Short mmCIF file of C-alpha atoms and ligand atoms in Angstrom, two decimals:
data_model
loop_
_atom_site.label_atom_id
_atom_site.label_comp_id
_atom_site.label_asym_id
_atom_site.label_seq_id
_atom_site.Cartn_x
_atom_site.Cartn_y
_atom_site.Cartn_z
CA MET A 512 216.88 -84.81 -30.09
CA THR A 513 215.34 -82.88 -33.37
CA SER A 514 211.86 -81.57 -32.60
CA GLN A 515 208.92 -82.22 -35.00
CA ARG A 516 209.23 -78.54 -35.76
CA GLY A 517 212.95 -78.97 -36.50
CA ALA A 518 212.29 -81.83 -38.95
CA TRP A 519 209.94 -79.39 -40.59
CA ALA A 520 212.33 -76.74 -41.47
CA PRO A 521 211.46 -75.24 -44.57
CA GLN A 522 213.28 -75.47 -47.76
CA SER A 523 214.26 -71.86 -48.73
CA GLU A 524 212.11 -72.22 -52.07
CA HIS A 525 209.01 -72.73 -49.74
CA ILE A 526 209.98 -69.91 -47.49
CA GLY A 527 210.18 -67.94 -50.52
CA TYR A 528 206.38 -68.77 -51.39
CA ALA A 529 205.51 -67.52 -47.92
CA GLU A 530 207.32 -64.30 -48.11
CA ILE A 531 205.65 -63.55 -51.52
CA VAL A 532 202.15 -63.95 -49.73
CA GLN A 533 203.13 -62.16 -46.81
CA LYS A 534 204.58 -59.13 -48.81
CA ALA A 535 201.70 -58.77 -51.00
CA VAL A 536 198.87 -58.96 -48.17
CA LYS A 537 201.36 -56.07 -46.64
CA SER A 538 201.40 -54.21 -49.80
CA SER A 539 197.42 -54.51 -50.39
CA ASP A 540 196.94 -53.39 -46.70
CA ALA A 541 198.90 -50.13 -47.31
CA LEU A 542 197.31 -49.62 -50.87
CA TYR A 543 193.78 -49.19 -49.10
CA ARG A 544 195.04 -47.56 -45.77
CA ASN A 545 196.80 -44.74 -47.86
CA GLY A 546 194.44 -44.76 -50.78
CA LEU A 547 190.76 -44.10 -51.37
CA GLY A 548 188.67 -47.36 -51.41
CA MET A 549 185.45 -46.15 -53.61
CA ILE A 550 184.58 -49.49 -55.00
CA ALA A 551 180.71 -49.66 -54.32
CA SER A 552 180.54 -53.18 -52.82
CA GLU A 553 183.37 -52.91 -50.26
CA ASN A 554 183.75 -52.00 -46.99
CA ILE A 555 186.09 -52.10 -43.70
CA VAL A 556 185.38 -53.87 -40.63
CA SER A 557 185.40 -52.44 -37.04
CA PRO A 558 188.25 -53.50 -34.73
CA ALA A 559 185.77 -55.53 -32.68
CA VAL A 560 184.72 -57.43 -35.75
CA ARG A 561 188.34 -57.93 -37.11
CA ASP A 562 189.15 -59.47 -33.68
CA ILE A 563 186.40 -61.99 -34.03
CA VAL A 564 186.94 -62.97 -37.76
CA GLY A 565 190.56 -63.69 -36.67
CA SER A 566 189.24 -65.85 -33.52
CA ASP A 567 189.43 -69.65 -33.11
CA LEU A 568 186.05 -69.93 -34.55
CA HIS A 569 187.58 -69.67 -37.86
CA GLY A 570 188.61 -73.61 -37.54
CA ARG A 571 185.20 -74.76 -36.18
CA TYR A 572 182.12 -76.54 -37.62
CA ALA A 573 178.38 -76.20 -36.24
CA GLU A 574 175.94 -77.62 -38.64
CA GLY A 575 172.23 -77.18 -38.12
CA LEU A 576 170.62 -74.55 -35.99
CA PRO A 577 171.18 -73.29 -32.22
CA GLY A 578 170.19 -76.07 -29.98
CA LYS A 579 170.30 -78.75 -32.54
CA ARG A 580 173.79 -79.65 -33.74
CA TYR A 581 175.38 -82.44 -35.44
CA TYR A 582 178.63 -81.71 -33.49
CA GLN A 583 179.71 -81.39 -29.96
CA GLY A 584 181.62 -78.11 -28.71
CA CYS A 585 178.60 -75.67 -30.00
CA LYS A 586 177.48 -74.18 -26.67
CA ASP A 587 179.09 -70.88 -27.10
CA PHE A 588 178.16 -70.71 -31.00
CA ASP A 589 174.85 -71.36 -30.04
CA THR A 590 174.89 -68.22 -27.80
CA ILE A 591 176.17 -66.22 -30.89
CA GLU A 592 174.03 -67.50 -33.48
CA ALA A 593 170.88 -67.28 -31.54
CA LEU A 594 171.68 -63.79 -30.58
CA GLY A 595 172.54 -62.89 -34.16
CA ILE A 596 169.16 -64.21 -35.44
CA GLU A 597 167.36 -62.16 -32.81
CA LEU A 598 169.59 -59.00 -33.63
CA ALA A 599 168.78 -59.54 -37.48
CA GLN A 600 165.15 -59.88 -36.83
CA LYS A 601 165.21 -56.69 -35.06
CA VAL A 602 167.58 -54.45 -37.20
CA PHE A 603 165.56 -55.54 -40.32
CA GLY A 604 162.08 -55.71 -38.86
CA ALA A 605 161.96 -59.29 -40.28
CA PRO A 606 159.86 -62.16 -38.64
CA PHE A 607 162.45 -64.47 -39.94
CA ALA A 608 166.30 -64.30 -40.48
CA ASN A 609 168.90 -66.83 -41.24
CA ILE A 610 172.56 -65.50 -40.77
CA GLN A 611 174.41 -68.33 -42.14
CA SER A 612 175.07 -67.51 -45.55
CA ILE A 613 178.74 -67.09 -46.62
CA SER A 614 177.94 -64.55 -49.20
CA GLY A 615 175.22 -62.64 -50.97
CA THR A 616 175.24 -65.10 -54.00
CA VAL A 617 175.16 -68.14 -51.90
CA SER A 618 171.76 -66.55 -50.08
CA ASN A 619 170.29 -65.99 -53.59
CA ILE A 620 171.16 -69.83 -54.50
CA GLY A 621 169.56 -70.83 -51.10
CA ALA A 622 166.67 -68.34 -51.92
CA LEU A 623 166.06 -69.72 -55.42
CA LYS A 624 166.24 -73.17 -54.14
CA ALA A 625 163.45 -72.46 -51.65
CA LEU A 626 161.27 -70.42 -53.87
CA ALA A 627 161.41 -72.39 -57.27
CA LYS A 628 162.03 -75.54 -59.11
CA PRO A 629 164.00 -76.21 -62.38
CA GLY A 630 162.16 -75.29 -65.34
CA ASP A 631 160.20 -72.66 -63.51
CA ALA A 632 160.09 -68.93 -64.87
CA ILE A 633 161.51 -65.99 -62.96
CA THR A 634 161.47 -62.28 -63.83
CA ALA A 635 164.33 -59.92 -63.03
CA VAL A 636 166.47 -56.90 -63.94
CA SER A 637 168.88 -57.87 -66.59
CA THR A 638 172.70 -57.52 -66.01
CA ALA A 639 173.01 -54.70 -68.74
CA ASP A 640 170.53 -52.79 -66.75
CA GLY A 641 172.43 -53.33 -63.58
CA GLY A 642 171.27 -56.69 -62.45
CA HIS A 643 173.49 -59.03 -60.61
CA ILE A 644 175.07 -61.89 -62.34
CA SER A 645 173.57 -64.25 -59.88
CA HIS A 646 170.10 -62.81 -61.27
CA ALA A 647 171.37 -64.27 -65.01
CA ARG A 648 171.72 -67.63 -66.80
CA MET A 649 175.46 -67.32 -66.18
CA GLY A 650 174.79 -67.23 -62.35
CA ALA A 651 172.35 -68.60 -59.76
CA VAL A 652 169.40 -68.26 -62.13
CA GLY A 653 171.04 -70.53 -64.51
CA LEU A 654 172.30 -73.05 -61.93
CA ARG A 655 168.78 -73.48 -60.71
CA ASP A 656 167.81 -73.77 -64.44
CA LEU A 657 165.16 -71.16 -64.34
CA ASN A 658 163.63 -69.56 -67.43
CA LEU A 659 164.61 -65.87 -67.26
CA THR A 660 162.53 -62.87 -68.79
CA THR A 661 164.23 -59.54 -67.85
CA TYR A 662 162.05 -56.38 -66.88
CA PRO A 663 161.77 -53.29 -69.29
CA TRP A 664 163.79 -50.39 -68.22
CA ASP A 665 163.35 -46.91 -67.75
CA GLU A 666 166.93 -45.34 -68.50
CA GLU A 667 165.99 -41.88 -67.60
CA ARG A 668 164.81 -43.04 -64.05
CA MET A 669 167.42 -46.08 -63.70
CA GLU A 670 164.57 -48.28 -62.40
CA PRO A 671 162.34 -50.83 -64.08
CA ASP A 672 159.66 -49.23 -66.12
CA VAL A 673 156.95 -50.10 -63.70
CA ASP A 674 153.92 -50.51 -66.12
CA ALA A 675 155.74 -52.30 -68.42
CA ALA A 676 157.30 -54.60 -65.75
CA CYS A 677 153.76 -55.39 -64.38
CA LYS A 678 152.83 -56.41 -67.78
CA THR A 679 155.63 -58.74 -68.13
CA ILE A 680 154.80 -60.19 -64.84
CA ARG A 681 151.25 -60.68 -65.82
CA ASP A 682 152.19 -62.25 -69.11
CA VAL A 683 155.22 -64.53 -67.83
CA LYS A 684 153.45 -65.56 -64.47
CA PRO A 685 156.85 -66.37 -62.93
CA LYS A 686 157.39 -68.57 -59.81
CA VAL A 687 159.74 -65.57 -58.65
CA ALA A 688 159.46 -61.90 -59.39
CA LEU A 689 163.20 -60.82 -58.15
CA PHE A 690 164.03 -57.17 -57.71
CA GLY A 691 167.19 -55.29 -56.87
CA GLN A 692 170.38 -54.69 -58.71
CA SER A 693 174.27 -54.11 -58.53
CA VAL A 694 173.98 -50.71 -59.97
CA PHE A 695 171.47 -49.30 -57.55
CA LEU A 696 170.88 -45.66 -57.55
CA PHE A 697 167.13 -45.17 -56.27
CA PRO A 698 164.76 -47.44 -54.46
CA THR A 699 163.07 -50.02 -56.57
CA PRO A 700 159.09 -48.59 -57.02
CA LEU A 701 158.36 -52.02 -55.40
CA GLU A 702 154.50 -52.15 -54.46
CA GLU A 703 152.89 -52.08 -57.71
CA MET A 704 155.12 -54.59 -59.24
CA ALA A 705 154.74 -56.88 -56.12
CA ASN A 706 151.00 -56.66 -56.38
CA ALA A 707 151.32 -57.91 -60.01
CA ALA A 708 153.37 -60.71 -58.74
CA LYS A 709 151.12 -61.76 -55.94
CA GLU A 710 148.06 -61.66 -58.58
CA VAL A 711 149.80 -64.28 -60.47
CA GLY A 712 151.10 -66.42 -57.57
CA ALA A 713 154.68 -65.39 -57.64
CA SER A 714 156.94 -65.14 -54.73
CA VAL A 715 158.40 -61.52 -54.43
CA MET A 716 162.08 -61.54 -53.79
CA TYR A 717 164.30 -58.48 -53.16
CA ASP A 718 168.18 -58.66 -53.48
CA GLY A 719 169.33 -55.68 -50.99
CA ALA A 720 172.89 -56.81 -51.38
CA HIS A 721 174.01 -53.00 -51.94
CA VAL A 722 171.78 -51.41 -50.07
CA LEU A 723 171.18 -53.58 -46.97
CA GLY A 724 172.85 -51.09 -44.78
CA LEU A 725 170.70 -48.10 -45.86
CA ILE A 726 167.62 -50.19 -45.84
CA ALA A 727 168.48 -51.34 -42.08
CA GLY A 728 169.41 -47.62 -41.44
CA GLY A 729 165.93 -46.52 -42.56
CA GLN A 730 167.32 -44.49 -45.51
CA PHE A 731 166.30 -46.18 -48.62
CA GLN A 732 163.27 -48.36 -48.89
CA ASP A 733 161.85 -51.03 -46.65
CA PRO A 734 161.16 -54.10 -49.08
CA LEU A 735 159.81 -56.27 -46.42
CA ARG A 736 156.95 -53.97 -45.95
CA GLU A 737 156.38 -52.96 -49.72
CA GLY A 738 155.56 -56.44 -50.81
CA ALA A 739 158.89 -58.82 -50.61
CA ASP A 740 158.19 -62.12 -49.06
CA LEU A 741 161.97 -62.36 -48.97
CA MET A 742 165.14 -60.28 -48.96
CA THR A 743 168.70 -61.58 -49.49
CA GLY A 744 171.84 -59.55 -49.36
CA SER A 745 175.42 -59.29 -48.34
CA SER A 746 176.82 -58.47 -45.00
CA HIS A 747 179.56 -56.36 -46.22
CA LYS A 748 178.68 -53.56 -48.72
CA THR A 749 176.70 -50.73 -47.15
CA PHE A 750 175.92 -53.21 -44.17
CA PRO A 751 179.23 -52.90 -42.52
CA GLY A 752 180.02 -56.33 -41.35
CA PRO A 753 182.57 -58.98 -42.61
CA GLN A 754 181.97 -60.84 -45.94
CA GLY A 755 178.80 -62.97 -45.69
CA GLY A 756 175.37 -62.90 -46.29
CA PHE A 757 171.44 -62.80 -44.90
CA LEU A 758 168.22 -64.35 -45.59
CA LEU A 759 165.32 -62.48 -44.37
CA SER A 760 161.65 -62.84 -44.46
CA SER A 761 158.50 -61.16 -43.86
CA SER A 762 156.53 -64.22 -43.90
CA GLU A 763 155.03 -65.56 -40.18
CA ASP A 764 154.70 -69.32 -41.95
CA GLU A 765 156.81 -71.65 -39.90
CA THR A 766 156.72 -74.10 -42.68
CA PHE A 767 158.07 -71.72 -44.97
CA HIS A 768 160.81 -70.83 -42.29
CA ARG A 769 162.05 -74.43 -42.25
CA LYS A 770 162.23 -74.47 -45.72
CA LEU A 771 164.38 -71.49 -45.68
CA ASN A 772 166.52 -72.73 -43.01
CA ASN A 773 167.00 -75.93 -45.03
CA ALA A 774 167.86 -74.26 -48.08
CA MET A 775 171.14 -72.75 -46.21
CA PHE A 776 171.90 -76.04 -44.45
CA PRO A 777 172.08 -78.72 -45.79
CA GLY A 778 171.10 -76.83 -49.09
CA VAL A 779 174.07 -74.49 -49.80
CA CYS A 780 176.30 -74.56 -47.06
CA SER A 781 178.08 -77.04 -44.77
CA SER A 782 180.21 -75.17 -42.48
CA TYR A 783 178.99 -71.52 -42.58
CA HIS A 784 182.34 -69.71 -41.57
CA LEU A 785 181.51 -69.52 -38.04
CA HIS A 786 183.96 -66.77 -37.43
CA HIS A 787 182.20 -64.51 -40.02
CA VAL A 788 178.51 -65.49 -38.51
CA ALA A 789 180.19 -64.28 -35.01
CA GLY A 790 181.56 -61.04 -36.77
CA LYS A 791 178.10 -60.38 -38.24
CA VAL A 792 176.38 -60.52 -35.01
CA MET A 793 178.92 -57.90 -33.54
CA ALA A 794 178.26 -55.77 -36.61
CA LEU A 795 174.50 -56.02 -35.76
CA ALA A 796 175.06 -55.02 -32.31
CA GLU A 797 177.14 -51.95 -33.69
CA PHE A 798 174.76 -51.24 -36.16
CA MET A 799 171.79 -51.10 -33.65
CA GLU A 800 173.84 -48.24 -32.00
CA TYR A 801 175.14 -46.35 -34.95
CA GLY A 802 173.37 -47.69 -38.18
CA GLU A 803 170.87 -45.06 -38.69
CA ALA A 804 173.54 -42.20 -38.42
CA TYR A 805 175.85 -44.14 -40.59
CA ALA A 806 173.51 -44.89 -43.32
CA ARG A 807 172.22 -41.18 -43.32
CA ASP A 808 175.83 -39.98 -43.69
CA ILE A 809 176.39 -42.13 -46.68
CA VAL A 810 173.50 -40.94 -48.47
CA SER A 811 174.28 -37.34 -47.84
CA ASN A 812 177.97 -38.01 -48.82
CA ALA A 813 177.00 -39.60 -52.02
CA GLN A 814 174.86 -36.71 -53.08
CA ALA A 815 177.45 -34.12 -52.13
CA PHE A 816 180.05 -36.28 -53.91
CA ALA A 817 177.71 -36.52 -57.22
CA GLY A 818 177.09 -32.59 -57.08
CA ALA A 819 180.68 -31.90 -56.58
CA LEU A 820 181.65 -34.09 -59.69
CA ALA A 821 179.05 -32.52 -61.70
CA ALA A 822 180.32 -28.95 -60.68
CA GLU A 823 183.81 -29.96 -61.81
CA GLY A 824 182.24 -30.97 -65.08
CA PHE A 825 181.73 -34.49 -65.03
CA ASP A 826 178.85 -36.28 -66.80
CA VAL A 827 176.92 -37.79 -63.83
CA LEU A 828 174.11 -39.91 -64.50
CA ALA A 829 170.64 -39.24 -63.40
CA GLU A 830 170.92 -35.53 -62.78
CA SER A 831 167.11 -35.16 -63.22
CA ARG A 832 166.54 -37.36 -60.19
CA GLY A 833 169.22 -35.69 -58.07
CA TYR A 834 171.97 -38.12 -59.13
CA THR A 835 171.57 -40.73 -56.35
CA ALA A 836 169.57 -41.76 -53.39
CA SER A 837 172.10 -44.72 -52.37
CA HIS A 838 175.59 -44.83 -51.59
CA GLN A 839 176.64 -44.98 -55.54
CA VAL A 840 177.39 -42.41 -58.16
CA LEU A 841 177.60 -43.17 -61.68
CA THR A 842 179.82 -41.40 -64.07
CA ARG A 843 180.40 -41.31 -68.03
CA HIS A 844 183.91 -40.74 -69.37
CA GLY A 845 183.15 -41.17 -73.30
CA ASP A 846 181.35 -42.68 -75.82
CA LEU A 847 179.19 -46.15 -75.34
CA ASP A 848 181.46 -48.91 -75.56
CA SER A 849 184.73 -46.82 -75.94
CA GLY A 850 186.37 -48.21 -72.67
CA ALA A 851 186.55 -44.83 -71.42
CA GLY A 852 185.73 -46.34 -68.18
CA ALA A 853 188.40 -48.68 -67.95
CA LYS A 854 191.13 -46.12 -68.77
CA ALA A 855 189.36 -43.61 -66.13
CA ALA A 856 189.68 -46.49 -63.45
CA GLN A 857 193.24 -47.18 -64.36
CA LEU A 858 194.47 -43.45 -64.13
CA LEU A 859 192.54 -43.26 -60.82
CA GLU A 860 194.31 -46.04 -59.59
CA ASP A 861 197.62 -44.62 -60.27
CA ALA A 862 196.59 -41.80 -58.28
CA GLY A 863 195.67 -44.10 -55.42
CA ILE A 864 191.83 -44.13 -55.80
CA ILE A 865 190.15 -47.45 -56.34
CA THR A 866 187.10 -47.96 -58.41
CA ASN A 867 185.72 -50.09 -60.76
CA MET A 868 184.62 -49.56 -64.52
CA ASN A 869 180.99 -50.16 -65.01
CA MET A 870 178.56 -50.64 -67.93
CA LEU A 871 176.17 -47.76 -68.03
CA PRO A 872 172.74 -47.78 -70.21
CA GLY A 873 173.57 -48.42 -73.64
CA ASP A 874 177.02 -49.95 -73.10
CA THR A 875 177.10 -53.61 -74.45
CA LYS A 876 180.61 -54.76 -73.56
CA ALA A 877 181.63 -55.30 -70.02
CA MET A 878 185.26 -54.96 -70.64
CA THR A 879 185.07 -51.58 -72.35
CA PRO A 880 182.45 -49.86 -70.77
CA SER A 881 182.07 -45.88 -70.85
CA GLY A 882 181.47 -45.41 -66.98
CA LEU A 883 182.47 -45.85 -63.49
CA ARG A 884 180.31 -46.92 -60.51
CA LEU A 885 181.75 -45.27 -57.48
CA GLY A 886 180.53 -45.64 -53.78
CA VAL A 887 181.25 -43.64 -50.73
CA GLN A 888 180.45 -46.17 -47.95
CA GLU A 889 183.94 -46.78 -46.70
CA LEU A 890 185.16 -43.31 -47.02
CA THR A 891 182.06 -42.23 -44.77
CA ARG A 892 183.07 -44.82 -42.52
CA VAL A 893 186.53 -43.45 -41.80
CA GLY A 894 185.09 -39.87 -41.08
CA PHE A 895 184.91 -38.39 -44.74
CA SER A 896 182.60 -35.29 -44.61
CA LYS A 897 180.83 -33.63 -47.36
CA GLU A 898 183.60 -31.00 -47.69
CA ASP A 899 186.11 -34.01 -48.07
CA MET A 900 183.99 -35.18 -50.79
CA GLU A 901 184.40 -32.12 -52.65
CA VAL A 902 188.27 -32.45 -52.31
CA VAL A 903 188.00 -36.03 -53.54
CA ALA A 904 186.05 -34.88 -56.57
CA SER A 905 188.73 -32.27 -57.18
CA PHE A 906 191.40 -35.00 -57.25
CA TYR A 907 189.20 -36.91 -59.96
CA ALA A 908 188.98 -33.50 -61.86
CA ARG A 909 192.83 -33.07 -61.75
CA VAL A 910 193.48 -36.72 -63.04
CA LEU A 911 190.75 -37.16 -65.24
CA LEU A 912 189.82 -33.54 -66.81
CA GLN A 913 192.98 -31.45 -66.29
CA GLY A 914 195.56 -34.32 -67.25
CA GLU A 915 197.79 -33.71 -64.02
CA ASP A 916 200.31 -36.74 -63.59
CA PRO A 917 198.52 -39.24 -61.08
CA ALA A 918 201.54 -39.58 -59.22
CA THR A 919 201.37 -35.89 -58.08
CA VAL A 920 197.65 -36.25 -57.30
CA ARG A 921 198.44 -39.60 -55.38
CA ASN A 922 200.89 -37.60 -53.02
CA ASP A 923 197.79 -35.39 -52.20
CA VAL A 924 195.52 -38.43 -51.91
CA HIS A 925 197.91 -39.95 -49.04
CA GLU A 926 198.00 -36.67 -47.34
CA LEU A 927 194.26 -36.46 -47.11
CA LYS A 928 193.85 -40.03 -45.94
CA GLN A 929 196.58 -39.67 -43.33
CA ASN A 930 194.23 -38.32 -40.95
CA ARG A 931 191.24 -40.46 -41.86
CA GLN A 932 192.31 -43.63 -40.23
CA THR A 933 190.06 -44.11 -37.22
CA ILE A 934 186.87 -46.33 -38.06
CA GLY A 935 183.52 -44.69 -36.74
CA TYR A 936 180.04 -45.84 -36.21
CA CYS A 937 181.44 -48.87 -33.95
CA PHE A 938 182.17 -49.75 -30.45
CA ASN A 939 185.75 -48.60 -29.35
CA GLU A 940 185.84 -45.82 -31.84
CA ASP A 941 189.03 -43.86 -31.88
CA GLU A 942 191.11 -46.71 -29.98
CA ARG A 943 192.48 -48.54 -33.09
CA SER A 944 192.88 -47.88 -36.76
CA GLY A 945 190.38 -49.16 -39.36
CA TYR A 946 193.06 -50.54 -41.37
CA PRO A 947 195.48 -53.31 -40.23
CA GLU A 948 198.74 -52.10 -39.66
C1 LIG B 355 177.32 -58.11 -54.78
C2 LIG B 355 175.99 -58.40 -54.94
C3 LIG B 355 175.65 -59.77 -54.67
C4 LIG B 355 176.43 -60.98 -54.40
O1 LIG B 355 176.97 -60.61 -53.11
P1 LIG B 355 178.41 -61.37 -52.87
O2 LIG B 355 178.38 -61.38 -51.21
O3 LIG B 355 179.28 -60.95 -53.54
O4 LIG B 355 178.30 -62.99 -53.27
C5 LIG B 355 174.39 -60.37 -55.19
N1 LIG B 355 173.32 -59.44 -55.59
C6 LIG B 355 173.80 -58.20 -56.20
C7 LIG B 355 172.44 -57.61 -56.46
C8 LIG B 355 174.96 -57.76 -55.62
O5 LIG B 355 175.12 -56.48 -56.08
#
């Protein structure tokens, strides 16, 4: 008798597709295992989180909130989500937390749904100054049909020009004053601008996508106590969890809490990816144990890396402010709009160092920018020390300043990374590699 499985024996062409995808996944795994992942929005997850993300929860649904479900079979997931809400409230010091969002962008769409109506005004940082696409007409702000005014920007300090931004807020009288960026070197001087926003009745929203782990670890700023009503963010950048988002609020108002929960479900999610939610809860538990040390090490590694790059002769931005107070470092590699950043990023990839080109102040074209945005959060996670960051800076110099063949440098990159495979700041440290084998 032919089994059902036998009846499904694939045609060779279809097996070919399967081999292509399997091979590419293995190759991508190896690229990051052997190379240096330095994209500021990325991270790797702990073995405990990785197990959960691969669990059966992947295929399940739970709509609603713990104890109030539309489906059966949710008893265990109720335990998980209820614990996660409690841990998120503790880790971020937030009276309200929703952990369902499937990404930082979805958190922002949900937040804007809760805070504003189509046609309302919003103020935010422009994408040219480092604001995220979801803060722009092309993204969530446009999707909600909000009228955007951007803040005047202080290029020297790499932050909103506080006096001018307060004036913008008082003139525009937005429904939402949104703060936070994707290019994020220094804490936002929030209090004065938040006060201006409150004067005109605006909600203050802070997008902490990049810096959420630094905030939770007490190493950046504390937006919910500096005037933000709402904080959104990703769970996978400096916060070292699986891909997803958070929605956090300083408000004690239960009507507002209901509005925020409704904005996530049924607002912007049906299934909210239970395996990722459970992974977030594990990451929150690990963060309670190790998060402060992790955040501190990230910032000191970023500062060490920036200093080492400058010593090698690179043009590192914000020298007058000590280069950075976050996980990010910005470097300029040529004239504005010259595409020098794109060229540098390609040469570095050839050497096994994965980065991204980025617009810097004055650049006007996203595809031919002059700079790079670099992040040290992943390298920190696998044990890179400040001395290691100097070695990494020397790799950059060999490839980009001394014109050495990237293939030669790649050998040294692989050798350095060989002994930096174990993920730290998590339970079961030392037992398993931070990278899938
Ligand atoms: C990365 C980022 C987001 C989007 O997060 P995703 O999880 O990628 O959707 C939102 N806001 C800012 C400021 C970001 O940098």
